[in-house]
PDB file of C-alpha atoms in Angstrom:
ATOM      1  CA  MET A   1       0.000   0.000   0.000  1.00  0.00           C
ATOM      2  CA  THR A   2       1.110   3.555  -0.669  1.00  0.00           C
ATOM      3  CA  THR A   3       1.361   6.080   2.143  1.00  0.00           C
ATOM      4  CA  SER A   4      -1.796   7.776   0.881  1.00  0.00           C
ATOM      5  CA  GLU A   5      -3.680   4.472   0.875  1.00  0.00           C
ATOM      6  CA  ILE A   6      -2.550   3.722   4.417  1.00  0.00           C
ATOM      7  CA  ALA A   7      -3.617   7.205   5.546  1.00  0.00           C
ATOM      8  CA  ALA A   8      -7.022   6.726   3.938  1.00  0.00           C
ATOM      9  CA  ALA A   9      -7.377   3.333   5.629  1.00  0.00           C
ATOM     10  CA  VAL A  10      -6.539   4.867   9.014  1.00  0.00           C
ATOM     11  CA  ARG A  11      -9.129   7.597   8.455  1.00  0.00           C
ATOM     12  CA  GLU A  12     -11.721   4.920   7.710  1.00  0.00           C
ATOM     13  CA  GLY A  13     -10.739   2.794  10.696  1.00  0.00           C
ATOM     14  CA  HIS A  14      -9.328  -0.041   8.572  1.00  0.00           C
ATOM     15  CA  ALA A  15      -5.685   0.433   9.609  1.00  0.00           C
ATOM     16  CA  ASP A  16      -3.811   1.352  12.762  1.00  0.00           C
ATOM     17  CA  MET A  17      -2.034   4.658  13.325  1.00  0.00           C
ATOM     18  CA  LEU A  18       1.129   2.671  13.976  1.00  0.00           C
ATOM     19  CA  GLU A  19       1.166   1.444  10.390  1.00  0.00           C
ATOM     20  CA  LEU A  20       0.989   5.009   9.087  1.00  0.00           C
ATOM     21  CA  TRP A  21       3.735   6.183  11.455  1.00  0.00           C
ATOM     22  CA  GLU A  22       5.960   3.333  10.319  1.00  0.00           C
ATOM     23  CA  ALA A  23       5.342   4.396   6.722  1.00  0.00           C
ATOM     24  CA  VAL A  24       6.394   8.018   7.325  1.00  0.00           C
ATOM     25  CA  ARG A  25       8.867   7.695  10.222  1.00  0.00           C
ATOM     26  CA  ARG A  26      11.965   7.449   8.035  1.00  0.00           C
ATOM     27  CA  PHE A  27      10.779  10.462   6.035  1.00  0.00           C
ATOM     28  CA  ALA A  28      10.195  12.411   9.267  1.00  0.00           C
ATOM     29  CA  HIS A  29      13.532  11.358  10.762  1.00  0.00           C
ATOM     30  CA  ASP A  30      15.372  12.399   7.601  1.00  0.00           C
ATOM     31  CA  ARG A  31      13.769  15.838   7.729  1.00  0.00           C
ATOM     32  CA  ALA A  32      14.457  16.173  11.472  1.00  0.00           C
ATOM     33  CA  PHE A  33      18.107  15.200  11.007  1.00  0.00           C
ATOM     34  CA  ARG A  34      18.533  17.715   8.172  1.00  0.00           C
ATOM     35  CA  TRP A  35      17.013  20.487  10.272  1.00  0.00           C
ATOM     36  CA  CYS A  36      19.294  19.778  13.235  1.00  0.00           C
ATOM     37  CA  ARG A  37      22.346  19.568  11.004  1.00  0.00           C
ATOM     38  CA  ALA A  38      21.487  22.821   9.238  1.00  0.00           C
ATOM     39  CA  LEU A  39      20.882  24.665  12.505  1.00  0.00           C
ATOM     40  CA  GLU A  40      24.163  23.418  14.021  1.00  0.00           C
ATOM     41  CA  GLY A  41      22.771  23.404  17.550  1.00  0.00           C
ATOM     42  CA  ARG A  42      20.748  26.602  17.235  1.00  0.00           C
ATOM     43  CA  GLY A  43      17.056  26.507  18.080  1.00  0.00           C
ATOM     44  CA  GLY A  44      17.476  24.348  21.190  1.00  0.00           C
ATOM     45  CA  CYS A  45      16.014  21.184  19.633  1.00  0.00           C
ATOM     46  CA  THR A  46      17.478  17.720  19.163  1.00  0.00           C
ATOM     47  CA  VAL A  47      16.409  15.115  16.620  1.00  0.00           C
ATOM     48  CA  ASP A  48      14.392  13.456  19.393  1.00  0.00           C
ATOM     49  CA  ASP A  49      12.579  16.736  20.078  1.00  0.00           C
ATOM     50  CA  LEU A  50      11.725  17.146  16.406  1.00  0.00           C
ATOM     51  CA  MET A  51      10.530  13.546  16.175  1.00  0.00           C
ATOM     52  CA  GLN A  52       8.055  14.317  18.945  1.00  0.00           C
ATOM     53  CA  CYS A  53       6.883  17.252  16.842  1.00  0.00           C
ATOM     54  CA  ALA A  54       6.757  14.970  13.804  1.00  0.00           C
ATOM     55  CA  PHE A  55       4.378  12.562  15.520  1.00  0.00           C
ATOM     56  CA  LEU A  56       2.089  15.389  16.652  1.00  0.00           C
ATOM     57  CA  ALA A  57       2.235  16.825  13.129  1.00  0.00           C
ATOM     58  CA  LEU A  58       1.159  13.431  11.796  1.00  0.00           C
ATOM     59  CA  LEU A  59      -1.986  13.505  13.945  1.00  0.00           C
ATOM     60  CA  GLU A  60      -2.753  17.014  12.724  1.00  0.00           C
ATOM     61  CA  ALA A  61      -2.029  16.210   9.068  1.00  0.00           C
ATOM     62  CA  LEU A  62      -4.233  13.124   9.110  1.00  0.00           C
ATOM     63  CA  GLU A  63      -7.147  15.066  10.537  1.00  0.00           C
ATOM     64  CA  GLY A  64      -7.123  17.662   7.751  1.00  0.00           C
ATOM     65  CA  TRP A  65      -6.243  15.446   4.766  1.00  0.00           C
ATOM     66  CA  ASP A  66      -8.404  13.625   2.257  1.00  0.00           C
ATOM     67  CA  LEU A  67      -7.445  11.555  -0.774  1.00  0.00           C
ATOM     68  CA  SER A  68      -8.653  14.192  -3.245  1.00  0.00           C
ATOM     69  CA  ALA A  69      -6.111  16.669  -1.818  1.00  0.00           C
ATOM     70  CA  GLY A  70      -3.203  14.723  -3.317  1.00  0.00           C
ATOM     71  CA  SER A  71      -0.326  12.751  -1.839  1.00  0.00           C
ATOM     72  CA  PHE A  72      -0.487  12.377   1.929  1.00  0.00           C
ATOM     73  CA  LEU A  73       3.306  12.488   2.177  1.00  0.00           C
ATOM     74  CA  THR A  74       3.356  15.901   0.485  1.00  0.00           C
ATOM     75  CA  TRP A  75       0.589  17.103   2.789  1.00  0.00           C
ATOM     76  CA  TYR A  76       2.472  15.740   5.797  1.00  0.00           C
ATOM     77  CA  GLY A  77       5.635  17.468   4.609  1.00  0.00           C
ATOM     78  CA  TYR A  78       3.889  20.841   4.839  1.00  0.00           C
ATOM     79  CA  HIS A  79       2.853  20.082   8.414  1.00  0.00           C
ATOM     80  CA  LEU A  80       6.386  18.971   9.276  1.00  0.00           C
ATOM     81  CA  GLN A  81       7.812  22.199   7.891  1.00  0.00           C
ATOM     82  CA  GLY A  82       5.470  24.268  10.009  1.00  0.00           C
ATOM     83  CA  ALA A  83       6.000  22.179  13.136  1.00  0.00           C
ATOM     84  CA  PHE A  84       9.799  22.270  12.847  1.00  0.00           C
ATOM     85  CA  THR A  85       9.776  26.002  12.116  1.00  0.00           C
ATOM     86  CA  GLU A  86       7.749  26.697  15.243  1.00  0.00           C
ATOM     87  CA  ALA A  87       9.726  24.264  17.423  1.00  0.00           C
ATOM     88  CA  THR A  88      13.096  25.779  16.524  1.00  0.00           C
ATOM     89  CA  GLY A  89      11.923  29.395  16.547  1.00  0.00           C
ATOM     90  CA  GLN A  90      13.170  29.984  13.005  1.00  0.00           C
ATOM     91  CA  ARG A  91      10.152  31.993  11.906  1.00  0.00           C
ATOM     92  CA  THR A  92      10.707  34.712  14.481  1.00  0.00           C
ATOM     93  CA  LYS A  93      14.480  34.563  14.024  1.00  0.00           C
ATOM     94  CA  ARG A  94      14.214  35.122  10.270  1.00  0.00           C
ATOM     95  CA  GLU A  95      12.017  38.133  10.838  1.00  0.00           C
ATOM     96  CA  ARG A  96      14.376  39.470  13.472  1.00  0.00           C
ATOM     97  CA  GLN A  97      17.428  39.032  11.239  1.00  0.00           C
ATOM     98  CA  ASP A  98      15.840  40.679   8.182  1.00  0.00           C
ATOM     99  CA  PRO A  99      17.908  43.877   7.473  1.00  0.00           C
ATOM    100  CA  LEU A 100      14.741  45.651   6.362  1.00  0.00           C
ATOM    101  CA  GLN A 101      13.548  45.529   9.952  1.00  0.00           C
ATOM    102  CA  TRP A 102      16.275  48.043  10.803  1.00  0.00           C
ATOM    103  CA  ALA A 103      16.233  50.210   7.651  1.00  0.00           C
ATOM    104  CA  VAL A 104      14.436  53.044   9.500  1.00  0.00           C
ATOM    105  CA  SER A 105      16.181  55.129  12.141  1.00  0.00           C
ATOM    106  CA  LEU A 106      15.207  54.348  15.714  1.00  0.00           C
ATOM    107  CA  ASP A 107      14.973  58.118  16.229  1.00  0.00           C
ATOM    108  CA  THR A 108      12.026  58.354  13.827  1.00  0.00           C
ATOM    109  CA  PRO A 109       9.252  60.301  15.625  1.00  0.00           C
ATOM    110  CA  LEU A 110       5.872  58.606  16.012  1.00  0.00           C
ATOM    111  CA  VAL A 111       2.493  59.526  17.449  1.00  0.00           C
ATOM    112  CA  ASP A 112       0.479  57.009  19.438  1.00  0.00           C
ATOM    113  CA  SER A 113      -3.298  56.546  19.329  1.00  0.00           C
ATOM    114  CA  GLU A 114      -3.758  59.202  22.028  1.00  0.00           C
ATOM    115  CA  GLY A 115      -1.681  61.807  20.205  1.00  0.00           C
ATOM    116  CA  ASP A 116       1.379  61.569  22.452  1.00  0.00           C
ATOM    117  CA  ALA A 117       4.810  61.878  20.850  1.00  0.00           C
ATOM    118  CA  LEU A 118       7.263  58.989  21.047  1.00  0.00           C
ATOM    119  CA  LEU A 119      10.201  57.549  19.111  1.00  0.00           C
ATOM    120  CA  LEU A 120      10.443  54.366  17.097  1.00  0.00           C
ATOM    121  CA  GLU A 121      12.883  52.954  19.661  1.00  0.00           C
ATOM    122  CA  ASP A 122      10.085  53.145  22.245  1.00  0.00           C
ATOM    123  CA  VAL A 123       8.000  50.572  20.383  1.00  0.00           C
ATOM    124  CA  VAL A 124      10.544  48.402  18.542  1.00  0.00           C
ATOM    125  CA  GLU A 125      10.797  44.779  19.670  1.00  0.00           C
ATOM    126  CA  ASP A 126      13.491  43.832  22.145  1.00  0.00           C
ATOM    127  CA  PRO A 127      15.349  40.824  20.598  1.00  0.00           C
ATOM    128  CA  ALA A 128      16.398  39.581  24.028  1.00  0.00           C
ATOM    129  CA  ALA A 129      12.809  39.617  25.256  1.00  0.00           C
ATOM    130  CA  GLU A 130      11.627  37.802  22.128  1.00  0.00           C
ATOM    131  CA  GLU A 131      14.325  35.170  22.563  1.00  0.00           C
ATOM    132  CA  GLU A 132      13.205  34.663  26.151  1.00  0.00           C
ATOM    133  CA  PHE A 133       9.624  34.236  24.938  1.00  0.00           C
ATOM    134  CA  CYS A 134      10.740  31.530  22.476  1.00  0.00           C
ATOM    135  CA  VAL A 135      12.485  29.662  25.278  1.00  0.00           C
ATOM    136  CA  VAL A 136       9.382  29.849  27.471  1.00  0.00           C
ATOM    137  CA  GLU A 137       7.203  28.658  24.580  1.00  0.00           C
ATOM    138  CA  GLU A 138       9.482  25.667  24.019  1.00  0.00           C
ATOM    139  CA  LEU A 139       9.350  24.799  27.715  1.00  0.00           C
ATOM    140  CA  ASP A 140       5.552  25.014  27.552  1.00  0.00           C
ATOM    141  CA  ARG A 141       5.517  22.615  24.586  1.00  0.00           C
ATOM    142  CA  ARG A 142       7.644  20.078  26.410  1.00  0.00           C
ATOM    143  CA  GLU A 143       5.508  20.405  29.524  1.00  0.00           C
ATOM    144  CA  ALA A 144       2.359  19.795  27.437  1.00  0.00           C
ATOM    145  CA  ILE A 145       3.910  16.612  26.041  1.00  0.00           C
ATOM    146  CA  ARG A 146       4.901  15.530  29.544  1.00  0.00           C
ATOM    147  CA  ARG A 147       1.347  16.091  30.792  1.00  0.00           C
ATOM    148  CA  ALA A 148      -0.094  14.133  27.867  1.00  0.00           C
ATOM    149  CA  LEU A 149       2.237  11.213  28.534  1.00  0.00           C
ATOM    150  CA  SER A 150       1.314  11.307  32.224  1.00  0.00           C
ATOM    151  CA  HIS A 151      -2.175  10.082  31.271  1.00  0.00           C
ATOM    152  CA  LEU A 152      -0.671   6.785  30.098  1.00  0.00           C
ATOM    153  CA  THR A 153       0.282   3.807  32.186  1.00  0.00           C
ATOM    154  CA  ALA A 154       3.987   3.286  32.803  1.00  0.00           C
ATOM    155  CA  ASP A 155       4.204   0.566  30.137  1.00  0.00           C
ATOM    156  CA  GLN A 156       2.247   2.606  27.587  1.00  0.00           C
ATOM    157  CA  ARG A 157       4.381   5.686  28.211  1.00  0.00           C
ATOM    158  CA  THR A 158       7.622   3.730  27.919  1.00  0.00           C
ATOM    159  CA  ALA A 159       6.513   2.027  24.707  1.00  0.00           C
ATOM    160  CA  VAL A 160       5.417   5.286  23.058  1.00  0.00           C
ATOM    161  CA  VAL A 161       8.578   7.172  24.049  1.00  0.00           C
ATOM    162  CA  LEU A 162      10.915   4.390  22.923  1.00  0.00           C
ATOM    163  CA  ARG A 163       9.123   3.934  19.597  1.00  0.00           C
ATOM    164  CA  TYR A 164       8.320   7.508  18.593  1.00  0.00           C
ATOM    165  CA  CYS A 165      10.878   9.606  20.451  1.00  0.00           C
ATOM    166  CA  ARG A 166      13.862   7.273  20.466  1.00  0.00           C
ATOM    167  CA  GLY A 167      13.086   5.588  17.129  1.00  0.00           C
ATOM    168  CA  LEU A 168      13.578   2.027  18.387  1.00  0.00           C
ATOM    169  CA  THR A 169      12.143  -0.955  16.553  1.00  0.00           C
ATOM    170  CA  LEU A 170       9.414  -3.010  18.183  1.00  0.00           C
ATOM    171  CA  ASP A 171      11.910  -5.756  19.025  1.00  0.00           C
ATOM    172  CA  GLN A 172      14.308  -3.231  20.577  1.00  0.00           C
ATOM    173  CA  THR A 173      11.453  -1.690  22.538  1.00  0.00           C
ATOM    174  CA  ALA A 174      10.384  -5.076  23.878  1.00  0.00           C
ATOM    175  CA  ALA A 175      13.965  -5.815  24.911  1.00  0.00           C
ATOM    176  CA  ARG A 176      14.293  -2.476  26.724  1.00  0.00           C
ATOM    177  CA  MET A 177      10.966  -3.090  28.474  1.00  0.00           C
ATOM    178  CA  ARG A 178      11.978  -6.685  29.259  1.00  0.00           C
ATOM    179  CA  THR A 179       8.740  -8.023  27.890  1.00  0.00           C
ATOM    180  CA  THR A 180       7.459  -9.834  24.829  1.00  0.00           C
ATOM    181  CA  ARG A 181       7.075  -8.252  21.427  1.00  0.00           C
ATOM    182  CA  ALA A 182       3.296  -8.746  21.576  1.00  0.00           C
ATOM    183  CA  LEU A 183       2.948  -7.038  24.969  1.00  0.00           C
ATOM    184  CA  ALA A 184       5.147  -4.133  23.871  1.00  0.00           C
ATOM    185  CA  ARG A 185       3.008  -3.670  20.766  1.00  0.00           C
ATOM    186  CA  THR A 186      -0.193  -3.791  22.836  1.00  0.00           C
ATOM    187  CA  ALA A 187       1.148  -1.165  25.248  1.00  0.00           C
ATOM    188  CA  GLU A 188       2.132   1.052  22.328  1.00  0.00           C
ATOM    189  CA  GLN A 189      -1.234   0.787  20.585  1.00  0.00           C
ATOM    190  CA  LYS A 190      -3.190   1.474  23.770  1.00  0.00           C
ATOM    191  CA  GLY A 191      -0.965   4.458  24.483  1.00  0.00           C
ATOM    192  CA  LEU A 192      -1.536   5.911  21.009  1.00  0.00           C
ATOM    193  CA  ARG A 193      -5.288   5.477  21.295  1.00  0.00           C
ATOM    194  CA  ARG A 194      -5.208   7.265  24.624  1.00  0.00           C
ATOM    195  CA  LEU A 195      -3.156  10.166  23.221  1.00  0.00           C
ATOM    196  CA  ARG A 196      -5.640  10.613  20.373  1.00  0.00           C
ATOM    197  CA  HIS A 197      -8.509  11.159  22.825  1.00  0.00           C
ATOM    198  CA  PRO A 198      -9.787  14.751  22.409  1.00  0.00           C
ATOM    199  CA  SER A 199      -9.325  15.514  26.099  1.00  0.00           C
ATOM    200  CA  ILE A 200      -5.573  14.908  25.683  1.00  0.00           C
ATOM    201  CA  SER A 201      -4.833  15.785  22.052  1.00  0.00           C
ATOM    202  CA  ARG A 202      -6.608  19.162  22.253  1.00  0.00           C
ATOM    203  CA  GLU A 203      -3.798  20.768  24.247  1.00  0.00           C
ATOM    204  CA  LEU A 204      -1.086  19.293  22.027  1.00  0.00           C
ATOM    205  CA  ARG A 205      -2.514  20.601  18.757  1.00  0.00           C
ATOM    206  CA  GLN A 206      -1.545  24.195  19.497  1.00  0.00           C
ATOM    207  CA  TYR A 207       2.112  23.130  19.246  1.00  0.00           C
ATOM    208  CA  VAL A 208       1.755  21.424  15.849  1.00  0.00           C
TER     209      VAL A 208
END
C-alpha cells in the first residue's frame, strides 16, 4: 500500500495509526536530522525533540487530509515544515534578522493613538525579550507533552517514548521493556489510542 492508501485506511478505521507512522517515520527522521544539522545546535532542539513534533504533526495532518487533496506524504511534509519552524523558533528569528527591519532610524518620531509623541525605539521589539519568549514557549511545549504522557500507564508511556521519540524498533522496545514483542506492541497501541482522545490531544494541537 502507498502512504496515501494507508492514511485513507486509518481515516476509515481499517488500519492502525502505527502502520501510518511506520510508513512516514523514516521520512520524518530524515527531515528532522537535516534540520538539526542545518541549525548546528541553534534553536534548542534535538532530533528526538523534532521527532516528537513529527508525531504530533502526523496527527494534525491526518485530521485535515483527504485523498482528493493529493499525496499524503506531500501534505504531511507541509505540516512537518510548520511544526519544525515553530519548534526551533526559526520563523521569528528570520524576521528578526531581516535587514529591512532596521532600515528606519530608531529616532524616527511617532504619534500614538492618544496623540502623544514617542520615538520608534520606544515601540521596537526587544530581541532579548523575544528570545526569552521563544524559550518559554518551548518549555511550555515540552511540559504539554509531559502532561499528555502522564495520562498513560507506565508501560504505555515507555513504549510510546521508545518507539516515537527514540526511534527504536518493536523488538528493541520489547527488549528495553523486558517483555514480549506482543505485549510491547499492545502497550504502544493502547498508548496511542489514549493520546488521540480529544481531552488529551486538544492541548497538544496548538504546538503542531
